[in-house]
Amino acid sequence: MSNETFEPRVFSGMQPSGNLTLGNYLGALRRWVEMQDEGIPTVYCVVNLHAITVWQDPEALRNATREVTAAYIAAGVDPTRSILFNQSQVPQHAELAWIFNCVARLGWLNRMTQFKDKAGKDREKASIGLYAYPALMAADILAYRATHVPVGEDQKQHVELTRDIAAKFNHDFGVEFFPMPEPVIKGAATRVMSLRDGTKKMSKSDPSDMSRINLRDDADTIAQKFRKARTDSEPLPSEPAGLEGRPEARNLVNIYAAIAGVSAEAVLSEYGGRAFSEFKPALADLATAHLAPVTARMRALMADPAEIDRILGDGANRAAEIAEPVVAQVYDIVGLIRSR
Ligand code: TYM
């Protein structure tokens, strides 16, 4: 079955677990805005049900949900053109997730590398939610019968699992109900790495704040973090091939390229042969100039939480208008009685 039988629709989400990083911004958020601006119907969600798969302080979770909403808008998601909402306000996600828990196989979930990373050594102590997490993600995407999912590289495996769930559902029930959603992983920084260790992903849960740029960092903090970023002592190479075996150098070049909207080749043709003592301040200037307006907008939006709640309420109504008939049809296909 091809996706051509389905209207194109974009779905993506981010967890409100702590603040957003430059990785979230360059790996995903920027692409979301581009896709919205291309005029494709776009649905963007704050996935608070995913966040509680690990412990969240309730008050901090409420606040982070609003902050992530503010970050989406500050980065250019327009709540009148995109549907912008919060997952728990649209109960169809949890309803469909249960059905997908019954479609997905243990063997599939056992292969998920994110679960292995997040559960760590003591897997017995991980929540069932953390294990079943990809089935909820599949429900997010498929409740809208979305065809395209812009994400960073670390989410590719989950989108592929979503395709497996869609295919098994269609096959088991003899229907062509769900599309096969495609991951959209594009740009120079689909995997932004830690500033302290170029082999580790930049992450909001890293214990070291120096490892990441947060969207709410001020200009001085951003400059300091780039200045102190770990690097080797060689000058920059003049071509990307010279970045082989130099993960920290590669990361900084990719970040520069992604923010400037150019290729790594272009960055190296300008900075090849130059020392990090020259490149890092240039990168800090570029990043602060680019992020300052986003941060300022985010702060302004956070000053009016009632307005954020209004936007989320409106978004939830519009999201439910799409998701409810889809989930009602799924109930019907599965043989579950839904009417009262
Ligand atoms: P989350 O909240 O971890 O990350 C949100 C988005 O940011 C991307 N990202 C990165 N990209 C590049 N470099 C990095 N260092 C980096 N860190 C994060 C992620 O790839 C993601 O696109 N399971 C998802 C949330 C989710 C979702 C969905 C996504 C739930 N339902 C449905 C798409 C569709 C997650 O935990 O992302």
Tab-separated table of C-alpha atoms and ligand atoms in Angstrom:
chain	number	residue	atom	x	y	z
A	1	MET	CA	0.000	0.000	0.000
A	2	SER	CA	1.346	3.461	-0.747
A	3	ASN	CA	0.877	6.645	1.184
A	4	GLU	CA	-0.561	8.294	-1.906
A	5	THR	CA	-4.015	7.166	-0.852
A	6	PHE	CA	-3.643	9.328	2.278
A	7	GLU	CA	-3.712	13.106	2.497
A	8	PRO	CA	-0.259	14.298	3.575
A	9	ARG	CA	-0.154	15.304	7.216
A	10	VAL	CA	2.775	16.031	9.510
A	11	PHE	CA	2.867	14.997	13.168
A	12	SER	CA	5.626	15.407	15.738
A	13	GLY	CA	6.132	15.952	19.464
A	14	MET	CA	8.587	16.699	22.254
A	15	GLN	CA	8.646	15.715	25.880
A	16	PRO	CA	8.212	18.396	28.535
A	17	SER	CA	10.843	16.820	30.752
A	18	GLY	CA	13.119	19.721	31.631
A	19	ASN	CA	14.042	22.480	29.248
A	20	LEU	CA	14.647	22.144	25.516
A	21	THR	CA	18.149	22.032	24.073
A	22	LEU	CA	19.857	23.147	20.894
A	23	GLY	CA	19.561	19.477	19.847
A	24	ASN	CA	15.758	19.607	19.989
A	25	TYR	CA	15.801	22.924	18.168
A	26	LEU	CA	18.163	22.049	15.305
A	27	GLY	CA	17.225	18.376	15.050
A	28	ALA	CA	13.465	18.835	14.993
A	29	LEU	CA	11.828	22.165	15.771
A	30	ARG	CA	13.367	24.056	12.880
A	31	ARG	CA	12.111	21.399	10.468
A	32	TRP	CA	8.632	21.576	11.980
A	33	VAL	CA	8.460	25.263	11.161
A	34	GLU	CA	9.722	24.708	7.603
A	35	MET	CA	7.066	22.048	7.003
A	36	GLN	CA	4.346	24.288	8.427
A	37	ASP	CA	5.528	27.086	6.128
A	38	GLU	CA	5.334	24.731	3.130
A	39	GLY	CA	1.594	24.644	3.736
A	40	ILE	CA	1.240	20.940	4.622
A	41	PRO	CA	-1.244	20.361	7.501
A	42	THR	CA	0.917	20.130	10.629
A	43	VAL	CA	0.059	18.790	14.073
A	44	TYR	CA	2.543	19.437	16.909
A	45	CYS	CA	2.148	17.997	20.359
A	46	VAL	CA	3.684	18.448	23.805
A	47	VAL	CA	3.919	14.806	24.887
A	48	ASN	CA	3.399	14.968	28.635
A	49	LEU	CA	2.181	11.338	28.855
A	50	HIS	CA	5.567	10.271	27.500
A	51	ALA	CA	7.319	12.454	30.068
A	52	ILE	CA	5.779	10.575	33.021
A	53	THR	CA	7.333	7.287	31.922
A	54	VAL	CA	10.095	8.474	34.264
A	55	TRP	CA	9.440	10.404	37.489
A	56	GLN	CA	8.336	14.036	37.061
A	57	ASP	CA	7.602	16.481	39.816
A	58	PRO	CA	3.919	17.452	39.189
A	59	GLU	CA	4.375	21.220	39.462
A	60	ALA	CA	7.531	21.155	37.337
A	61	LEU	CA	5.701	19.046	34.726
A	62	ARG	CA	2.847	21.563	34.486
A	63	ASN	CA	5.350	24.367	34.095
A	64	ALA	CA	7.479	22.497	31.536
A	65	THR	CA	4.361	21.737	29.467
A	66	ARG	CA	3.717	25.480	29.155
A	67	GLU	CA	7.385	26.221	28.571
A	68	VAL	CA	7.688	23.734	25.718
A	69	THR	CA	4.514	25.213	24.195
A	70	ALA	CA	6.119	28.657	24.452
A	71	ALA	CA	9.294	27.307	22.816
A	72	TYR	CA	7.330	25.902	19.866
A	73	ILE	CA	5.651	29.256	19.289
A	74	ALA	CA	8.845	31.241	19.865
A	75	ALA	CA	10.624	29.096	17.257
A	76	GLY	CA	7.923	29.844	14.677
A	77	VAL	CA	5.122	27.306	15.130
A	78	ASP	CA	1.997	29.359	14.469
A	79	PRO	CA	-0.938	28.003	16.510
A	80	THR	CA	-3.404	29.305	13.957
A	81	ARG	CA	-1.753	27.469	11.047
A	82	SER	CA	-0.546	24.352	12.896
A	83	ILE	CA	-2.522	22.423	15.474
A	84	LEU	CA	-0.522	22.878	18.692
A	85	PHE	CA	-1.716	20.961	21.723
A	86	ASN	CA	-0.840	18.921	24.783
A	87	GLN	CA	-1.160	15.132	24.662
A	88	SER	CA	-3.102	14.498	27.894
A	89	GLN	CA	-5.834	16.917	26.799
A	90	VAL	CA	-6.758	14.603	23.916
A	91	PRO	CA	-7.656	11.235	25.508
A	92	GLN	CA	-7.742	9.460	22.144
A	93	HIS	CA	-3.933	9.109	22.356
A	94	ALA	CA	-4.144	6.935	25.465
A	95	GLU	CA	-7.092	4.968	24.058
A	96	LEU	CA	-5.313	4.132	20.818
A	97	ALA	CA	-2.088	3.369	22.698
A	98	TRP	CA	-3.852	0.561	24.560
A	99	ILE	CA	-4.962	-1.009	21.306
A	100	PHE	CA	-1.416	-0.717	19.953
A	101	ASN	CA	-0.098	-2.370	23.128
A	102	CYS	CA	-2.094	-5.339	21.923
A	103	VAL	CA	-0.739	-5.094	18.356
A	104	ALA	CA	2.970	-4.529	19.098
A	105	ARG	CA	5.036	-7.617	19.959
A	106	LEU	CA	7.365	-7.983	22.924
A	107	GLY	CA	10.162	-8.923	20.547
A	108	TRP	CA	9.811	-5.601	18.718
A	109	LEU	CA	9.953	-3.550	21.899
A	110	ASN	CA	12.906	-5.561	23.176
A	111	ARG	CA	14.936	-4.182	20.299
A	112	MET	CA	14.346	-0.507	21.140
A	113	THR	CA	17.715	1.054	21.903
A	114	GLN	CA	16.203	4.054	23.700
A	115	PHE	CA	14.560	1.779	26.251
A	116	LYS	CA	17.873	0.013	26.842
A	117	ASP	CA	19.639	3.364	27.323
A	118	LYS	CA	16.986	4.885	29.557
A	119	ALA	CA	16.304	1.821	31.668
A	120	GLY	CA	20.023	1.396	32.300
A	121	LYS	CA	21.368	-1.603	34.154
A	122	ASP	CA	18.460	-2.110	36.527
A	123	ARG	CA	15.749	-2.895	33.981
A	124	GLU	CA	13.489	-4.517	36.580
A	125	LYS	CA	12.944	-1.072	38.079
A	126	ALA	CA	11.897	0.663	34.839
A	127	SER	CA	8.207	1.535	34.522
A	128	ILE	CA	5.990	-0.432	32.167
A	129	GLY	CA	5.229	2.921	30.552
A	130	LEU	CA	8.882	3.360	29.602
A	131	TYR	CA	8.821	-0.020	27.895
A	132	ALA	CA	5.494	0.567	26.114
A	133	TYR	CA	6.496	4.145	25.204
A	134	PRO	CA	6.864	3.463	21.439
A	135	ALA	CA	3.274	2.145	21.241
A	136	LEU	CA	2.042	5.470	22.641
A	137	MET	CA	4.225	7.265	20.116
A	138	ALA	CA	2.651	5.195	17.339
A	139	ALA	CA	-0.770	6.191	18.675
A	140	ASP	CA	0.226	9.880	18.575
A	141	ILE	CA	1.169	9.638	14.933
A	142	LEU	CA	-1.556	7.290	13.723
A	143	ALA	CA	-4.473	8.965	15.534
A	144	TYR	CA	-3.987	11.655	12.862
A	145	ARG	CA	-3.112	9.141	10.133
A	146	ALA	CA	0.013	11.263	9.692
A	147	THR	CA	2.272	10.532	6.739
A	148	HIS	CA	5.428	12.482	7.729
A	149	VAL	CA	7.223	12.688	11.062
A	150	PRO	CA	10.057	15.245	11.366
A	151	VAL	CA	12.444	14.085	14.107
A	152	GLY	CA	16.123	13.855	15.036
A	153	GLU	CA	18.044	10.691	14.248
A	154	ASP	CA	17.471	9.158	17.702
A	155	GLN	CA	13.738	8.765	16.984
A	156	LYS	CA	14.138	6.895	13.691
A	157	GLN	CA	13.749	3.467	15.289
A	158	HIS	CA	10.501	4.536	16.973
A	159	VAL	CA	9.022	5.782	13.715
A	160	GLU	CA	9.991	2.504	12.082
A	161	LEU	CA	8.191	0.653	14.863
A	162	THR	CA	5.158	2.842	14.163
A	163	ARG	CA	5.239	1.556	10.579
A	164	ASP	CA	5.406	-2.025	11.844
A	165	ILE	CA	2.390	-1.432	14.089
A	166	ALA	CA	0.440	0.207	11.256
A	167	ALA	CA	1.266	-2.658	8.889
A	168	LYS	CA	0.325	-5.357	11.406
A	169	PHE	CA	-2.946	-3.635	12.273
A	170	ASN	CA	-3.845	-3.293	8.583
A	171	HIS	CA	-2.865	-6.898	7.913
A	172	ASP	CA	-4.550	-8.469	10.980
A	173	PHE	CA	-7.869	-6.736	10.326
A	174	GLY	CA	-7.679	-6.863	6.521
A	175	VAL	CA	-7.967	-3.093	6.135
A	176	GLU	CA	-5.961	-0.287	4.565
A	177	PHE	CA	-6.694	2.056	7.404
A	178	PHE	CA	-3.314	3.400	8.497
A	179	PRO	CA	-0.625	4.987	6.306
A	180	MET	CA	3.052	4.030	6.659
A	181	PRO	CA	4.449	7.229	8.201
A	182	GLU	CA	7.886	8.304	7.034
A	183	PRO	CA	10.545	9.762	9.300
A	184	VAL	CA	11.837	13.109	8.011
A	185	ILE	CA	15.420	13.408	9.252
A	186	LYS	CA	17.050	16.308	7.476
A	187	GLY	CA	19.594	19.079	7.924
A	188	ALA	CA	23.192	19.425	9.085
A	189	ALA	CA	22.442	18.579	12.715
A	190	THR	CA	20.172	15.558	12.948
A	191	ARG	CA	22.240	14.328	15.888
A	192	VAL	CA	23.678	17.162	17.983
A	193	MET	CA	26.295	15.813	20.389
A	194	SER	CA	27.265	16.759	23.936
A	195	LEU	CA	29.706	19.671	24.237
A	196	ARG	CA	31.691	17.617	26.768
A	197	ASP	CA	31.840	14.345	24.840
A	198	GLY	CA	31.407	14.213	21.077
A	199	THR	CA	30.352	10.567	21.169
A	200	LYS	CA	27.274	11.220	23.362
A	201	LYS	CA	24.010	12.837	22.302
A	202	MET	CA	23.258	16.334	23.627
A	203	SER	CA	20.464	15.672	26.074
A	204	LYS	CA	18.323	17.580	28.541
A	205	SER	CA	18.828	14.784	31.039
A	206	ASP	CA	22.662	14.906	31.033
A	207	PRO	CA	23.786	15.719	34.603
A	208	SER	CA	26.271	18.302	33.311
A	209	ASP	CA	24.652	21.568	32.216
A	210	MET	CA	27.906	22.422	30.379
A	211	SER	CA	27.180	19.531	27.999
A	212	ARG	CA	24.271	21.321	26.358
A	213	ILE	CA	22.914	24.659	25.188
A	214	ASN	CA	19.456	25.204	26.665
A	215	LEU	CA	16.967	27.318	24.755
A	216	ARG	CA	16.588	29.433	27.858
A	217	ASP	CA	20.341	30.118	28.327
A	218	ASP	CA	21.345	33.774	28.081
A	219	ALA	CA	23.982	34.994	25.630
A	220	ASP	CA	26.839	34.952	28.162
A	221	THR	CA	26.084	31.378	29.194
A	222	ILE	CA	25.924	30.230	25.560
A	223	ALA	CA	29.262	31.928	24.776
A	224	GLN	CA	30.874	30.375	27.843
A	225	LYS	CA	29.590	26.881	27.030
A	226	PHE	CA	30.965	27.051	23.479
A	227	ARG	CA	34.277	28.483	24.748
A	228	LYS	CA	34.629	25.602	27.186
A	229	ALA	CA	33.380	22.936	24.750
A	230	ARG	CA	35.780	20.028	24.562
A	231	THR	CA	37.878	19.867	21.369
A	232	ASP	CA	41.192	18.468	20.204
A	233	SER	CA	44.172	20.745	19.615
A	234	GLU	CA	44.392	20.535	15.799
A	235	PRO	CA	43.170	23.340	13.564
A	236	LEU	CA	39.978	22.709	11.602
A	237	PRO	CA	40.390	20.671	8.406
A	238	SER	CA	39.454	22.204	5.076
A	239	GLU	CA	37.093	19.356	4.091
A	240	PRO	CA	34.553	17.179	5.963
A	241	ALA	CA	36.682	14.055	5.374
A	242	GLY	CA	39.224	15.580	7.761
A	243	LEU	CA	36.655	15.419	10.584
A	244	GLU	CA	36.931	11.631	10.663
A	245	GLY	CA	37.872	10.502	14.165
A	246	ARG	CA	37.316	14.034	15.532
A	247	PRO	CA	33.761	13.836	16.942
A	248	GLU	CA	33.929	17.086	18.919
A	249	ALA	CA	35.195	19.065	15.939
A	250	ARG	CA	32.557	17.491	13.714
A	251	ASN	CA	29.830	18.388	16.180
A	252	LEU	CA	30.772	22.069	16.385
A	253	VAL	CA	31.037	22.311	12.601
A	254	ASN	CA	27.624	20.678	12.173
A	255	ILE	CA	26.069	23.018	14.732
A	256	TYR	CA	27.525	26.016	12.924
A	257	ALA	CA	26.300	24.694	9.572
A	258	ALA	CA	22.796	23.991	10.866
A	259	ILE	CA	22.360	27.402	12.457
A	260	ALA	CA	23.776	29.231	9.434
A	261	GLY	CA	21.690	27.070	7.088
A	262	VAL	CA	24.744	26.008	5.042
A	263	SER	CA	26.641	22.729	4.519
A	264	ALA	CA	29.601	21.498	6.591
A	265	GLU	CA	31.710	21.902	3.407
A	266	ALA	CA	30.846	25.578	3.274
A	267	VAL	CA	31.780	26.066	6.941
A	268	LEU	CA	35.120	24.323	6.439
A	269	SER	CA	35.940	26.204	3.280
A	270	GLU	CA	35.698	29.349	5.403
A	271	TYR	CA	37.295	28.068	8.643
A	272	GLY	CA	39.615	25.287	7.400
A	273	GLY	CA	43.141	25.752	8.825
A	274	ARG	CA	41.929	28.008	11.637
A	275	ALA	CA	42.221	27.220	15.332
A	276	PHE	CA	39.307	26.578	17.689
A	277	SER	CA	40.280	29.782	19.504
A	278	GLU	CA	38.945	31.582	16.428
A	279	PHE	CA	36.111	29.252	15.498
A	280	LYS	CA	34.477	28.969	18.925
A	281	PRO	CA	33.836	32.730	19.369
A	282	ALA	CA	32.431	32.872	15.821
A	283	LEU	CA	30.120	29.972	16.636
A	284	ALA	CA	29.073	31.578	19.933
A	285	ASP	CA	28.256	34.852	18.138
A	286	LEU	CA	26.235	33.068	15.472
A	287	ALA	CA	24.329	30.986	18.033
A	288	THR	CA	23.528	33.862	20.359
A	289	ALA	CA	22.411	36.120	17.504
A	290	HIS	CA	20.125	33.371	16.267
A	291	LEU	CA	18.761	32.188	19.601
A	292	ALA	CA	18.365	35.538	21.400
A	293	PRO	CA	15.070	36.450	19.688
A	294	VAL	CA	13.706	32.928	20.279
A	295	THR	CA	14.589	33.088	23.976
A	296	ALA	CA	13.139	36.577	24.330
A	297	ARG	CA	9.836	35.490	22.762
A	298	MET	CA	9.723	32.438	24.964
A	299	ARG	CA	10.125	34.586	28.081
A	300	ALA	CA	7.423	37.003	26.931
A	301	LEU	CA	4.999	34.130	26.289
A	302	MET	CA	5.748	32.535	29.663
A	303	ALA	CA	4.740	35.786	31.342
A	304	ASP	CA	1.138	35.061	30.282
A	305	PRO	CA	0.371	31.428	31.185
A	306	ALA	CA	-3.382	31.993	30.766
A	307	GLU	CA	-2.807	32.752	27.080
A	308	ILE	CA	-0.715	29.575	26.695
A	309	ASP	CA	-3.519	27.575	28.309
A	310	ARG	CA	-6.012	29.151	25.944
A	311	ILE	CA	-3.862	28.180	22.938
A	312	LEU	CA	-3.538	24.611	24.253
A	313	GLY	CA	-7.285	24.353	24.865
A	314	ASP	CA	-8.062	25.506	21.352
A	315	GLY	CA	-5.409	23.151	19.913
A	316	ALA	CA	-6.831	20.192	21.871
A	317	ASN	CA	-10.309	20.823	20.440
A	318	ARG	CA	-8.965	20.920	16.902
A	319	ALA	CA	-6.797	17.832	17.470
A	320	ALA	CA	-9.726	15.860	18.896
A	321	GLU	CA	-11.833	16.718	15.840
A	322	ILE	CA	-9.358	14.671	13.783
A	323	ALA	CA	-8.420	11.982	16.316
A	324	GLU	CA	-11.905	11.109	17.604
A	325	PRO	CA	-13.361	9.820	14.305
A	326	VAL	CA	-10.133	7.894	13.639
A	327	VAL	CA	-10.224	6.184	17.054
A	328	ALA	CA	-13.977	5.552	16.711
A	329	GLN	CA	-13.289	3.733	13.423
A	330	VAL	CA	-10.461	1.761	15.030
A	331	TYR	CA	-12.852	0.616	17.783
A	332	ASP	CA	-15.293	-0.444	15.137
A	333	ILE	CA	-12.645	-2.331	13.144
A	334	VAL	CA	-11.431	-4.121	16.293
A	335	GLY	CA	-14.971	-4.937	17.454
A	336	LEU	CA	-15.001	-2.755	20.552
A	337	ILE	CA	-18.332	-1.127	21.426
A	338	ARG	CA	-17.850	2.623	21.916
A	339	SER	CA	-21.297	4.224	21.735
A	340	ARG	CA	-23.240	5.025	24.927
B	1	TYM	P1	12.401	14.081	22.628
B	1	TYM	O1	11.489	14.875	23.505
B	1	TYM	O2	13.517	13.320	23.262
B	1	TYM	O3	13.049	15.017	21.542
B	1	TYM	C1	12.235	15.865	20.734
B	1	TYM	C2	12.837	15.948	19.332
B	1	TYM	O4	14.175	16.458	19.383
B	1	TYM	C3	15.056	15.562	18.717
B	1	TYM	N1	16.343	15.566	19.416
B	1	TYM	C4	17.523	15.754	18.825
B	1	TYM	N2	17.850	15.982	17.539
B	1	TYM	C5	19.167	16.133	17.259
B	1	TYM	N3	20.155	16.081	18.207
B	1	TYM	C6	19.858	15.859	19.500
B	1	TYM	N4	20.819	15.822	20.421
B	1	TYM	C7	18.491	15.678	19.862
B	1	TYM	N5	17.848	15.453	21.040
B	1	TYM	C8	16.544	15.374	20.745
B	1	TYM	C9	14.375	14.209	18.809
B	1	TYM	O5	14.831	13.335	17.802
B	1	TYM	C10	12.918	14.582	18.654
B	1	TYM	O6	12.594	14.727	17.299
B	1	TYM	N6	9.638	10.080	21.569
B	1	TYM	C11	9.883	11.463	21.234
B	1	TYM	C12	8.661	12.330	21.376
B	1	TYM	C13	7.461	11.870	20.665
B	1	TYM	C14	7.221	11.929	19.261
B	1	TYM	C15	5.918	11.408	19.085
B	1	TYM	C16	7.972	12.372	18.189
B	1	TYM	C17	6.363	11.316	21.230
B	1	TYM	N7	5.421	11.062	20.285
B	1	TYM	C18	5.341	11.299	17.781
B	1	TYM	C19	7.413	12.262	16.904
B	1	TYM	C20	6.124	11.744	16.726
B	1	TYM	C21	10.952	12.003	22.149
B	1	TYM	O7	11.152	11.545	23.249
B	1	TYM	O8	11.577	13.113	21.693
